[in-house]
mmCIF file of C-alpha atoms and ligand atoms in Angstrom:
data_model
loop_
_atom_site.group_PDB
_atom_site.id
_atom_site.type_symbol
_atom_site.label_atom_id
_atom_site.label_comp_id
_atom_site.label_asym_id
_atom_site.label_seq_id
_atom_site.Cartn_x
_atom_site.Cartn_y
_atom_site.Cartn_z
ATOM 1 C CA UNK A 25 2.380 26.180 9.242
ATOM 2 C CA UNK A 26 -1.190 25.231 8.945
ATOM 3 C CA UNK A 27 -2.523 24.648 5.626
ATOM 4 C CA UNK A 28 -6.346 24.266 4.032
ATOM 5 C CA UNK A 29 -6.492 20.837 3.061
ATOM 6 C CA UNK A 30 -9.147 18.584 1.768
ATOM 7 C CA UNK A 31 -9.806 14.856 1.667
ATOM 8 C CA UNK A 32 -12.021 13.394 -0.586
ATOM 9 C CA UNK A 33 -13.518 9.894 0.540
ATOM 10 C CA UNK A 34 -14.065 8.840 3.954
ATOM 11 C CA UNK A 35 -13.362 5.913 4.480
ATOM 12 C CA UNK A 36 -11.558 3.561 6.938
ATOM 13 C CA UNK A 37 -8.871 5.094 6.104
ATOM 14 C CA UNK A 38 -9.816 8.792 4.544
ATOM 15 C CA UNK A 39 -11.014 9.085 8.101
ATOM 16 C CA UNK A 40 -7.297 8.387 9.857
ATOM 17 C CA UNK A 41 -5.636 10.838 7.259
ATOM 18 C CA UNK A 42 -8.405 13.722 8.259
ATOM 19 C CA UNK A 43 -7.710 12.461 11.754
ATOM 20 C CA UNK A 44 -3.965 12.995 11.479
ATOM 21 C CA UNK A 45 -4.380 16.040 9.697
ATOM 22 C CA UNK A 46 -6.607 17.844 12.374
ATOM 23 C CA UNK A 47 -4.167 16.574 14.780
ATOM 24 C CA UNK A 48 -1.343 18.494 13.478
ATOM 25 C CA UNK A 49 -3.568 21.353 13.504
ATOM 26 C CA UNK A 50 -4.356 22.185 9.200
ATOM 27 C CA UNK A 51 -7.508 23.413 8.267
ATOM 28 C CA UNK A 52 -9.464 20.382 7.068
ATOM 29 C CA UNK A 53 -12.764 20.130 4.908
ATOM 30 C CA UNK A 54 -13.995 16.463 4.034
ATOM 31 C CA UNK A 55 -16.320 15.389 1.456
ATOM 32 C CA UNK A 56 -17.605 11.743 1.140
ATOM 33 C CA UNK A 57 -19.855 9.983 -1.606
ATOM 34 C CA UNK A 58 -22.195 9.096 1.320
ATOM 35 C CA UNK A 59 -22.510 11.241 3.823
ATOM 36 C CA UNK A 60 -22.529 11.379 7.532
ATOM 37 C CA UNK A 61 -19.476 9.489 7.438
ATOM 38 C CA UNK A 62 -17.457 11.963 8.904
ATOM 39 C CA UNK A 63 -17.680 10.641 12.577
ATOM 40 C CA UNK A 64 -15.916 12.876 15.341
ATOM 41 C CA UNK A 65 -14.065 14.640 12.630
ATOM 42 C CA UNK A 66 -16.399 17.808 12.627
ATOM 43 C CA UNK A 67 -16.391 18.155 16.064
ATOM 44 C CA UNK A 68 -12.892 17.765 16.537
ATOM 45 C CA UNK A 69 -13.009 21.008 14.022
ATOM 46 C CA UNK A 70 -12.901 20.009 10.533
ATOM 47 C CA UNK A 71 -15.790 20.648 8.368
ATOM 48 C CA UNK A 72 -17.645 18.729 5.980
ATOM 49 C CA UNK A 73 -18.537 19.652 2.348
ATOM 50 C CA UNK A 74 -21.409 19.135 0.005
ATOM 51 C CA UNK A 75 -19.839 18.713 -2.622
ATOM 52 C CA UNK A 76 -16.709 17.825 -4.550
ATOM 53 C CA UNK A 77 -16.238 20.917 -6.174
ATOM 54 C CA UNK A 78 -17.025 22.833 -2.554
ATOM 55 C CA UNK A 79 -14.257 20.770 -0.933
ATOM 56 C CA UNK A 80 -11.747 21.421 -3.583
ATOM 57 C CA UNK A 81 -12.039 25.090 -3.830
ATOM 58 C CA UNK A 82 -12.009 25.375 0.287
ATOM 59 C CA UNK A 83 -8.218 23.571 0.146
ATOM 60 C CA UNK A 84 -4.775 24.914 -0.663
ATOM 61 C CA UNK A 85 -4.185 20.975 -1.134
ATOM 62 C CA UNK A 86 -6.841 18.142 -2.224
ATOM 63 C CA UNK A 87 -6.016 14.470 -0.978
ATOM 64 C CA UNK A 88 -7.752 11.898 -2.343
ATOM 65 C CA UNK A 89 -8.290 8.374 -1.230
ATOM 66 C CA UNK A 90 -11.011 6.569 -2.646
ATOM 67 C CA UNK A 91 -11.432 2.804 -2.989
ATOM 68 C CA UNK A 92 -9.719 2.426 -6.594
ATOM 69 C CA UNK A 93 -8.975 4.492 -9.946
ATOM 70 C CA UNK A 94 -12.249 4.063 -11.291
ATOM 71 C CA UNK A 95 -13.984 5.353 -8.138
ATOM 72 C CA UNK A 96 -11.226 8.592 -8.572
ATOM 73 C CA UNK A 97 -11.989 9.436 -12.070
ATOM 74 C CA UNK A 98 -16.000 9.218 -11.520
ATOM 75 C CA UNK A 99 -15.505 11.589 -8.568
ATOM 76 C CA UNK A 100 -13.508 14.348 -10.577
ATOM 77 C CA UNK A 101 -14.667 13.866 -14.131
ATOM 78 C CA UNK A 102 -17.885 15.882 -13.859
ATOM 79 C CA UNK A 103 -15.185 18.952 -12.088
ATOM 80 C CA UNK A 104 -12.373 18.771 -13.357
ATOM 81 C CA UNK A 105 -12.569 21.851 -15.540
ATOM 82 C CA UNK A 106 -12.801 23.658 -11.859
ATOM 83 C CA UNK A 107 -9.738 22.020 -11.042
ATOM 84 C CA UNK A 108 -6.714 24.187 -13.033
ATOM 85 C CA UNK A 109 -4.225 25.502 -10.980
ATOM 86 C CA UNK A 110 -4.844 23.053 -8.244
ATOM 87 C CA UNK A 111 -2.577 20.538 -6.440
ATOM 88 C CA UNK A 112 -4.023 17.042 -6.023
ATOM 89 C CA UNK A 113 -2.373 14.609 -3.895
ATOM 90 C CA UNK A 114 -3.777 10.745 -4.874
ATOM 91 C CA UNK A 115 -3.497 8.490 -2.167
ATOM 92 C CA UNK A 116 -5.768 5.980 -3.721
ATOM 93 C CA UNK A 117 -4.282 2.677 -4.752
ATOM 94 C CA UNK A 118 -4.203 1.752 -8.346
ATOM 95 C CA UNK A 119 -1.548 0.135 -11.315
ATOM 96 C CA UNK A 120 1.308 2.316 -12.128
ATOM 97 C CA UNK A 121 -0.336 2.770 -15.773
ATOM 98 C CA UNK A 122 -3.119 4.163 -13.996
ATOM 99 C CA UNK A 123 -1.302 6.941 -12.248
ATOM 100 C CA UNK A 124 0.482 7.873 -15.326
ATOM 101 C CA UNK A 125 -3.137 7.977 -17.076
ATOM 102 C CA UNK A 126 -4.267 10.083 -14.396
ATOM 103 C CA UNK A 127 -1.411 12.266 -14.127
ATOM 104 C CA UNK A 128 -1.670 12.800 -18.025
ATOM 105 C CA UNK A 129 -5.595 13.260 -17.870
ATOM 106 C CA UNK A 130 -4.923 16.146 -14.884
ATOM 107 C CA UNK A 131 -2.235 17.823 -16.334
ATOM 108 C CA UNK A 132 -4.468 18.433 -19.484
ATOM 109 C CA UNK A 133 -6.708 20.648 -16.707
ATOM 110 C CA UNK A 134 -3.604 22.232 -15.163
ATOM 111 C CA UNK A 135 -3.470 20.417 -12.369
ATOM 112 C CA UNK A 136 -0.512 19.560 -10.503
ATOM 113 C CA UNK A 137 -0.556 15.530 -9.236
ATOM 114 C CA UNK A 138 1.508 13.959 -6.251
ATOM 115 C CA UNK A 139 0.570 10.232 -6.958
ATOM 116 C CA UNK A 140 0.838 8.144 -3.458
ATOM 117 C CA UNK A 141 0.832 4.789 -2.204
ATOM 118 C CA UNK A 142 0.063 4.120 1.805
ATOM 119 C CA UNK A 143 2.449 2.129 3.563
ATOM 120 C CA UNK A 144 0.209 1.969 6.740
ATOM 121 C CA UNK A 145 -3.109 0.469 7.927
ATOM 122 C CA UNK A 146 -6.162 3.208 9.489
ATOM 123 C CA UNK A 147 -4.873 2.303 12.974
ATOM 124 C CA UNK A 148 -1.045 3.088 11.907
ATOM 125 C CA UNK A 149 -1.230 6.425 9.685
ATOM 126 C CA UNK A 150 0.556 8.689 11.829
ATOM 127 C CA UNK A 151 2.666 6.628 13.549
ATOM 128 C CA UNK A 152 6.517 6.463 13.961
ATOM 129 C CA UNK A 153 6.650 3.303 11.352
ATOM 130 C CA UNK A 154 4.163 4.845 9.075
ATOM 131 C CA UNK A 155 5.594 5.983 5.452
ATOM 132 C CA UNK A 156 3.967 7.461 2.411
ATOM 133 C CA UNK A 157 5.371 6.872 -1.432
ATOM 134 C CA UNK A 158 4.899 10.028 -3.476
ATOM 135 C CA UNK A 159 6.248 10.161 -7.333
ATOM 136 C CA UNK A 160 5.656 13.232 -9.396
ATOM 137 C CA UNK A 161 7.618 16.273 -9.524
ATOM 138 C CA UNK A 162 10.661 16.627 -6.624
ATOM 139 C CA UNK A 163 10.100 20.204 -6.701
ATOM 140 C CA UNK A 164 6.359 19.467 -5.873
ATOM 141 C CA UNK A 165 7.271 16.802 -3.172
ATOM 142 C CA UNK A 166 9.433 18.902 -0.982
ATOM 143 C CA UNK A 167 7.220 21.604 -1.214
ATOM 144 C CA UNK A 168 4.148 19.395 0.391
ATOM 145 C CA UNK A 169 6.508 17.263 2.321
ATOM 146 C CA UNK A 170 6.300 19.426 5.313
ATOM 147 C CA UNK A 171 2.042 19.347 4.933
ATOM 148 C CA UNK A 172 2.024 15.648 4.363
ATOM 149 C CA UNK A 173 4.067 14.938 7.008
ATOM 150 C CA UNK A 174 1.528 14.380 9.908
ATOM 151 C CA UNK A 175 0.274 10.769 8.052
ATOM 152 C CA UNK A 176 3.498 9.224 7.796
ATOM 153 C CA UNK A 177 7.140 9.949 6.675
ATOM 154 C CA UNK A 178 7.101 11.181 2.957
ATOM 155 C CA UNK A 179 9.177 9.146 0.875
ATOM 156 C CA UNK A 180 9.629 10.016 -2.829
ATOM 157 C CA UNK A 181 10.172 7.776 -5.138
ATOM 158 C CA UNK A 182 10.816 9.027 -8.520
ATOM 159 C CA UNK A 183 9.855 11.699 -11.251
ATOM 160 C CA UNK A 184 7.441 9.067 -12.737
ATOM 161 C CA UNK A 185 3.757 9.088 -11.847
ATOM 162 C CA UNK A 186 3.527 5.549 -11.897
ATOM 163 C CA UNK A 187 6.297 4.581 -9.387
ATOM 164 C CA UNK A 188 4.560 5.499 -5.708
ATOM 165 C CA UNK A 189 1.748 3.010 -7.234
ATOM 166 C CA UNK A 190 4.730 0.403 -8.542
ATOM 167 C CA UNK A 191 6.370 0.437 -5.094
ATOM 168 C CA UNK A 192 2.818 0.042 -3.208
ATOM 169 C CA UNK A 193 1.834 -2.934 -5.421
ATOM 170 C CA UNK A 194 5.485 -4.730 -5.392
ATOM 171 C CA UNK A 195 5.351 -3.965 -1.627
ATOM 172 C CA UNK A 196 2.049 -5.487 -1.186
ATOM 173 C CA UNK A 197 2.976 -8.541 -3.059
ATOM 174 C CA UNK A 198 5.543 -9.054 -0.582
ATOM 175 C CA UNK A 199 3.610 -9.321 1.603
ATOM 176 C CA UNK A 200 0.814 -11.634 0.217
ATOM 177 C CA UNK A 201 3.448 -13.839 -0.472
ATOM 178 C CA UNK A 202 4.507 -13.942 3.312
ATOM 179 C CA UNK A 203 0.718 -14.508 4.410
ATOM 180 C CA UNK A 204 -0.034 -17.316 2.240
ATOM 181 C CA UNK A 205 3.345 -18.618 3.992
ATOM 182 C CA UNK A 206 1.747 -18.124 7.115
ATOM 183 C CA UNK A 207 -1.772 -19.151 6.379
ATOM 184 C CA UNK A 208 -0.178 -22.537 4.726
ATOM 185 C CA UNK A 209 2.111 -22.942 8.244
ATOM 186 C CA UNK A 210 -0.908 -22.390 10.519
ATOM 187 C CA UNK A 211 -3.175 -24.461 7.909
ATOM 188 C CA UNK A 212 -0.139 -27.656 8.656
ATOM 189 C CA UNK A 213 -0.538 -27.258 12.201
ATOM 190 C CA UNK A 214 -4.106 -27.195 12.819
ATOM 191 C CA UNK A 215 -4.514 -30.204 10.282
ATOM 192 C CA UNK A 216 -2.461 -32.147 12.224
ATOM 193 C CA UNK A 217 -4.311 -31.623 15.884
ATOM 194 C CA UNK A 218 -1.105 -28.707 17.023
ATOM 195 C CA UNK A 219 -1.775 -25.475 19.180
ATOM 196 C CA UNK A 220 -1.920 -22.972 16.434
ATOM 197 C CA UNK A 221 -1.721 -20.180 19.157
ATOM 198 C CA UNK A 222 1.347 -22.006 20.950
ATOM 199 C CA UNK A 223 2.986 -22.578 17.194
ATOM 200 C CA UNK A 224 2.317 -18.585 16.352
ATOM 201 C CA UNK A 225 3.621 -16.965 19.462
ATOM 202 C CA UNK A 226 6.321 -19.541 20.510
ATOM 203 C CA UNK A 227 7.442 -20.728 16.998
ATOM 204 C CA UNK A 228 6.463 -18.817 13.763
ATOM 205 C CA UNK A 229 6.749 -15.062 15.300
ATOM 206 C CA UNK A 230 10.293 -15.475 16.489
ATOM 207 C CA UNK A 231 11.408 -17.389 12.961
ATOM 208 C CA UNK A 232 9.462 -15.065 11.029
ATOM 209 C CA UNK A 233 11.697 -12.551 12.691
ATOM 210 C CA UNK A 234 14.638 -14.066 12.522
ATOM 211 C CA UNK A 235 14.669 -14.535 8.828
ATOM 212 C CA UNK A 236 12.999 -11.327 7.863
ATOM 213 C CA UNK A 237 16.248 -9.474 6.962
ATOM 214 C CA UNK A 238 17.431 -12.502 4.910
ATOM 215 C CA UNK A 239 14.372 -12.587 2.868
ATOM 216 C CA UNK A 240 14.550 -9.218 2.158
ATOM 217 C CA UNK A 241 18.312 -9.425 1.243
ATOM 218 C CA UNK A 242 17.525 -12.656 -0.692
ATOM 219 C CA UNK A 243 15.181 -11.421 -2.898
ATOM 220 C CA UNK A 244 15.968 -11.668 -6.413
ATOM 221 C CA UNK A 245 15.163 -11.745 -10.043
ATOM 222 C CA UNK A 246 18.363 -13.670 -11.307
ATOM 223 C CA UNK A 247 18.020 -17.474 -12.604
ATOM 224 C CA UNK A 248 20.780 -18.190 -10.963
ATOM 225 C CA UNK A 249 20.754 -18.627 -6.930
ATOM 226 C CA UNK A 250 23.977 -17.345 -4.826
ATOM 227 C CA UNK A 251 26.130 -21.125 -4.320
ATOM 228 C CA UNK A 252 26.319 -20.220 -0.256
ATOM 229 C CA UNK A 253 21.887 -20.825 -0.756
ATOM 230 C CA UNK A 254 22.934 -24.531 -1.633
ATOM 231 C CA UNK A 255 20.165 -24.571 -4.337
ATOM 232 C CA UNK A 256 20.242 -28.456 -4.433
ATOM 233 C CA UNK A 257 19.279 -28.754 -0.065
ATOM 234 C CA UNK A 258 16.477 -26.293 -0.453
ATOM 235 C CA UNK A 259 14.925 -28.120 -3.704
ATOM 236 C CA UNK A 260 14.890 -31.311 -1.078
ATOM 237 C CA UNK A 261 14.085 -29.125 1.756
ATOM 238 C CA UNK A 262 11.016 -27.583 -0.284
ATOM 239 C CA UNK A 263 9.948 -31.243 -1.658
ATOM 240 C CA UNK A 264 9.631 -32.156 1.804
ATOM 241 C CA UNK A 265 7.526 -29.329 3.293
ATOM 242 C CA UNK A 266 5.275 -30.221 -0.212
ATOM 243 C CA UNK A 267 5.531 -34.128 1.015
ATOM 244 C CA UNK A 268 4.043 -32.730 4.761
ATOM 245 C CA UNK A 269 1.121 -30.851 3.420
ATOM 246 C CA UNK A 270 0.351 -33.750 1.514
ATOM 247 C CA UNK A 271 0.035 -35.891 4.308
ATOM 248 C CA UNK A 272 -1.577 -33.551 6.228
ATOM 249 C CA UNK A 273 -3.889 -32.880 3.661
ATOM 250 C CA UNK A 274 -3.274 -29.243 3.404
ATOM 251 C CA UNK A 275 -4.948 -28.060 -0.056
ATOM 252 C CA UNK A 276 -2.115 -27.563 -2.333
ATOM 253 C CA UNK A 277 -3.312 -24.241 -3.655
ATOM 254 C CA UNK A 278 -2.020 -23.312 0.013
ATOM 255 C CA UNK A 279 1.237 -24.807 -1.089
ATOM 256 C CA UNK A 280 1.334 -23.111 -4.271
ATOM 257 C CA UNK A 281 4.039 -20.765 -3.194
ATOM 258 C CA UNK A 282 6.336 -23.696 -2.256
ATOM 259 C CA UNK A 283 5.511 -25.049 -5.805
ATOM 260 C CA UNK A 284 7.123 -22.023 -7.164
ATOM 261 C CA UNK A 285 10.113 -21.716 -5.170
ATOM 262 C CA UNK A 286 10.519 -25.813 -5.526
ATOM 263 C CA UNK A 287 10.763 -24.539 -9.176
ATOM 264 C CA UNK A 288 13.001 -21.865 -8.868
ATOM 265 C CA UNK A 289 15.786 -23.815 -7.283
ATOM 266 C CA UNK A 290 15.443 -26.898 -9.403
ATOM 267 C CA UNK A 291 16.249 -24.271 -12.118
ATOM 268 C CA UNK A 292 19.301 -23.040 -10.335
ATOM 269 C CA UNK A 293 20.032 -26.669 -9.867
ATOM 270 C CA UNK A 294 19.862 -27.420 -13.387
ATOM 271 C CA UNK A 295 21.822 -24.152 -14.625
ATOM 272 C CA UNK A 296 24.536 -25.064 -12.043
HETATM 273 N N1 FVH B 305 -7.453 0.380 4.686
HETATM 274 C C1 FVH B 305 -6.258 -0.166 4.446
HETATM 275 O O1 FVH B 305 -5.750 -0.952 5.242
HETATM 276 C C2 FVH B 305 -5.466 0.122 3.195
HETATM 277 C C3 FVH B 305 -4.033 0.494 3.514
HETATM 278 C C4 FVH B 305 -3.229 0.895 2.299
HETATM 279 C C5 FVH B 305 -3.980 1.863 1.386
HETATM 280 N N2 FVH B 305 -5.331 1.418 1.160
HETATM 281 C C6 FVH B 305 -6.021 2.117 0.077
HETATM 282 O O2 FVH B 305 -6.692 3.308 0.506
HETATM 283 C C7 FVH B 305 -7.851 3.515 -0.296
HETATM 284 C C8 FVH B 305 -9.069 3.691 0.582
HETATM 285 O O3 FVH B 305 -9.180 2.579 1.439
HETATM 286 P P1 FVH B 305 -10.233 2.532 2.629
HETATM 287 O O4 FVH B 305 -9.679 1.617 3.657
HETATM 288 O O5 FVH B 305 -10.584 3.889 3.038
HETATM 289 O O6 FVH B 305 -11.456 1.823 1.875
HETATM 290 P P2 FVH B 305 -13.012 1.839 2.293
HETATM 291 O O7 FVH B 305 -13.153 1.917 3.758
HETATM 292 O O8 FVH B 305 -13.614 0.694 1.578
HETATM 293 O O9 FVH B 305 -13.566 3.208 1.676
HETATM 294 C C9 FVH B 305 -13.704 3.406 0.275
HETATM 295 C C10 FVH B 305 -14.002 4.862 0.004
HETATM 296 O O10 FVH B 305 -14.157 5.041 -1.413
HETATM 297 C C11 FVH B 305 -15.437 5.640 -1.654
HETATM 298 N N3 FVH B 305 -15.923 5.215 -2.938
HETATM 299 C C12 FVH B 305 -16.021 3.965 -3.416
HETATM 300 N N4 FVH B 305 -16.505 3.988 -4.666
HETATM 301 C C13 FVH B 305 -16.746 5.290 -4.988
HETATM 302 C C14 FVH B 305 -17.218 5.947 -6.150
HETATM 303 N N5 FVH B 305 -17.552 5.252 -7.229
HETATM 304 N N6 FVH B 305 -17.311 7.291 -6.121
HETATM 305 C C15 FVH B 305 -16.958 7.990 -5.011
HETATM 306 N N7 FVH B 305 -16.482 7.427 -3.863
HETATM 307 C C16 FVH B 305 -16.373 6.088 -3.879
HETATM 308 C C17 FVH B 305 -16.279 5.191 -0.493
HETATM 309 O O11 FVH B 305 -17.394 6.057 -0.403
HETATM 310 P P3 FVH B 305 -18.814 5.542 0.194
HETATM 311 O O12 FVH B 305 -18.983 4.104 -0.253
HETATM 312 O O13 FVH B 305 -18.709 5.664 1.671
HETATM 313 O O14 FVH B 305 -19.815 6.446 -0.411
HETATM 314 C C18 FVH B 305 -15.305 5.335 0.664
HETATM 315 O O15 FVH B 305 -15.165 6.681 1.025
HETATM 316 C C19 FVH B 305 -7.986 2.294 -1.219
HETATM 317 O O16 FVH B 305 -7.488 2.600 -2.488
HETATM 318 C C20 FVH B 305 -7.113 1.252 -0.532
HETATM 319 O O17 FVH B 305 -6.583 0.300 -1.428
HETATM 320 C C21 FVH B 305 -6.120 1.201 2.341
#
């Protein structure tokens, strides 16, 4: 079923969710702060609008995805009174308290709000392992489910505006966390005259793998670490990788996240 929708911002990625959605064959009208942004899109048959308030009334159902909250509320403040009885869908990333403020700030107009968070890069929207986070209403979800579908499978997450954006951020922070690992492992072997390509292909790819599903599992908020973890080897194990990167002279802000795990089990030790 093809459906009028409208994406406001064109960026890297605006531009791969208009691209998805012309692919799956919905009507689609794009609007950008700057424009001429809109690439093949046009010719591939969507159109592009003057205006916010041109875009929005052309769509059955708005998408936004603009670089941050801020850049969302400039964009609809001087419409929103044109907005009641519209559905908005909010792909941009913000805090949870920022959904909820938006949510609340809509709903005053009458709008109705899916709030999203992207679980995919420009290149990956569409794809087989791409997912989107929606929290809002269900009843609202399942109905756009079906229209969302072409940029990744929809995946609600809750009645509460702020939890797609929750999700997102804790998601994210995941993995940060495993970059600065990887940065910091690279950063060891290229102080100390290795083959960071060798180490990354032969060496940190397949461990990374390996222990992904562990880490995952693992993951926890408790003081107290699970006795099969041996709290007291990985204190020694961590004080160790922290003795390499000194000798390699790695900068220890790179070794900050070992710093905080060395801390974590010497707590576990010490609670044991
Ligand atoms: N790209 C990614 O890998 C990540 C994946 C996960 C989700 N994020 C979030 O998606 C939002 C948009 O990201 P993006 O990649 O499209 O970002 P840019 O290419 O930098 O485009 C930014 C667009 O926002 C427009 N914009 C910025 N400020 C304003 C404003 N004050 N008023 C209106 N529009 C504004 C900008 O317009 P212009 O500069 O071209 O005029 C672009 O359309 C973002 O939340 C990511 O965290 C992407």
């Amino acid at each position: 079923m093809n459906t009028r929708i409208s994406i406001l911002g064109l960026g890297a990625m605006g531009r791969a969710l208009a691209s998805a959605f012309v692919e799956a064959g919905h009507e689609v009208t794009v609007w950008n702060r700057t424009p001429g942004k809109a690439g093949d899109l046009v010719g591939r048959g969507a159109r592009e609008a003057r205006s916010v308030a041109e875009a929005v009334r052309a769509a059955e159902v708005t998408v936004v995805c603009l670089l941050n909250d801020a850049s969302v509320r400039e964009t609809l403040a001087p419409i929103v009174a044109e907005l009641e009885g519209r559905t908005l869908v909010n792909l941009t990333s913000g805090s949870a308290e920022q959904a909820r403020e938006l949510a609340v700030w809509l709903e005053g107009y009458g709008v109705r709000l899916l709030a999203g968070g992207i679980m995919a890069v420009p290149p990956t929207v569409g794809t087989e392992g791409a997912f989107i986070l929606y929290s809002g209403a269900r009843e609202l979800f399942e109905r756009l489910a079906p229209v969302l579908a072409p940029i990744g499978r929809p995946q609600w997450v809750g009645e509460d505006q702020g939890f797609a954006a929750l999700y997102d951020m804790a998601a994210l922070s995941g993995m940060y966390g495993m970059s600065a690992g990887t940065d910091h492992a690279v950063s060891l072997v290229h102080a100390s005259g290795g083959d960071v390509e060798r180490f990354k292909r032969e060496v940190l790819q397949p461990w990374m793998e390996q222990m992904l599903v562990f880490m995952v599992a693992g993951a926890d908020v408790s003081e107290t670490v699970p006795e099969e973890f041996n709290a007291a080897m990985q204190a020694t194990g961590l004080e160790t990788m922290i003795a390499t990167s000194e000798e390699a002279g790695v900068h220890a802000e790179l070794a900050g996240h070992l710093r905080a795990s060395l801390w974590r089990m010497r707590r576990a030790v010490a609670m044991n």
